[in-house]
Short mmCIF file of C-alpha atoms in Angstrom, two decimals:
data_model
loop_
_atom_site.label_atom_id
_atom_site.label_comp_id
_atom_site.label_asym_id
_atom_site.label_seq_id
_atom_site.Cartn_x
_atom_site.Cartn_y
_atom_site.Cartn_z
CA MET A 1 129.11 123.27 125.38
CA ALA A 2 127.08 120.77 127.64
CA LYS A 3 124.42 122.23 129.66
CA ILE A 4 122.56 120.92 133.02
CA THR A 5 119.18 121.14 134.17
CA GLU A 6 118.20 122.24 137.68
CA ARG A 7 116.32 118.84 138.02
CA GLU A 8 120.17 116.94 137.13
CA PHE A 9 121.92 119.56 139.42
CA ALA A 10 119.56 118.45 142.61
CA ARG A 11 119.91 114.88 141.70
CA ILE A 12 123.75 115.22 141.76
CA CYS A 13 123.48 116.62 145.24
CA SER A 14 121.09 114.53 146.60
CA GLY A 15 123.20 111.46 145.42
CA LEU A 16 126.34 112.82 146.99
CA ARG A 17 123.88 114.04 150.15
CA ASP A 18 122.74 110.27 150.26
CA ASP A 19 126.57 108.72 150.23
CA ARG A 20 127.88 111.42 152.22
CA GLU A 21 129.36 109.37 155.08
CA LYS A 22 131.10 106.88 152.86
CA ILE A 23 132.60 110.19 151.06
CA ILE A 24 133.58 111.98 153.88
CA LYS A 25 135.33 108.25 155.10
CA HIS A 26 137.43 107.85 152.09
CA ASN A 27 138.56 111.70 151.69
CA PRO A 28 140.01 112.36 155.03
CA HIS A 29 141.28 115.61 153.87
CA GLY A 30 139.31 118.77 154.68
CA THR A 31 136.25 119.55 156.75
CA ASP A 32 133.16 117.59 155.63
CA ASN A 33 131.71 120.44 153.55
CA GLU A 34 134.84 120.83 151.89
CA ILE A 35 135.07 117.31 150.53
CA LEU A 36 131.70 117.16 149.70
CA LEU A 37 131.69 120.52 147.60
CA TRP A 38 135.16 119.30 146.31
CA MET A 39 133.04 115.85 145.19
CA LEU A 40 130.21 118.15 143.58
CA LEU A 41 133.00 120.01 141.64
CA GLY A 42 134.29 116.78 140.45
CA CYS A 43 131.00 115.58 139.77
CA LEU A 44 130.18 119.00 137.41
CA ASN A 45 133.52 118.84 135.71
CA SER A 46 132.86 115.19 134.20
CA TYR A 47 128.95 115.86 133.92
CA LEU A 48 129.74 119.05 131.57
CA ASP A 49 133.02 117.35 130.21
CA LEU A 50 135.05 120.90 131.10
CA ALA A 51 138.18 121.31 129.25
CA GLU A 52 141.35 121.54 131.18
CA ASN A 53 141.42 125.32 130.76
CA GLU A 54 137.57 125.77 131.68
CA MET A 55 138.43 123.88 135.29
CA PRO A 56 138.55 126.53 138.36
CA CYS A 57 142.26 126.66 139.31
CA PHE A 58 143.06 127.38 143.08
CA PRO A 59 146.12 129.41 144.53
CA GLY A 60 147.14 127.44 147.49
CA ARG A 61 144.46 125.15 149.38
CA PRO A 62 140.79 125.80 148.56
CA ASP A 63 138.42 126.21 151.46
CA GLU A 64 134.97 125.70 151.64
CA LYS A 65 133.87 129.30 150.22
CA ALA A 66 136.55 128.81 147.43
CA TYR A 67 134.67 125.82 146.37
CA ARG A 68 131.42 127.11 146.69
CA ASP A 69 132.59 129.91 144.43
CA ALA A 70 133.87 127.40 141.70
CA ILE A 71 130.73 125.86 141.52
CA ILE A 72 128.90 128.79 141.04
CA PHE A 73 131.44 129.62 138.26
CA VAL A 74 131.36 126.35 136.44
CA LEU A 75 127.53 126.55 136.29
CA ARG A 76 127.58 130.40 135.30
CA GLY A 77 126.63 129.72 131.38
CA ARG A 78 126.17 126.10 131.53
CA SER A 79 122.65 126.04 133.05
CA ALA A 80 120.10 124.96 130.84
CA GLU A 81 117.71 127.46 132.93
CA ILE A 82 117.95 129.87 135.27
CA PHE A 83 118.03 128.27 138.85
CA ASP A 84 119.68 129.37 142.13
CA PRO A 85 122.35 126.18 142.96
CA LEU A 86 122.46 127.79 146.46
CA GLN A 87 119.76 125.89 148.11
CA TYR A 88 121.05 122.72 146.70
CA ILE A 89 124.65 123.35 148.03
CA GLU A 90 123.51 124.34 151.44
CA SER A 91 121.12 120.85 151.64
CA LEU A 92 124.16 119.07 150.62
CA CYS A 93 126.28 120.94 153.39
CA THR A 94 124.01 120.37 155.89
CA LYS A 95 123.84 117.43 157.97
#
């Protein structure tokens, strides 16, 4: 199972934040935060090389809370060290 460090998670969030306007412009469905969190979740799925049965599933249309919960779920047990991802998620979602 692949692991992610706090430094790498912070780098991914920072990169998404740097490209915020482009990401939102090319993904017009959902709120800005939903779009950014959806992209972060996709990056984590790829980075951690999750199998299809390890990827979170959403009943209905996911909202910002569902994406946040899914990101925390994906990181659980896949972090190389203990860290609080919420500060990076908050930073990503703050203009």
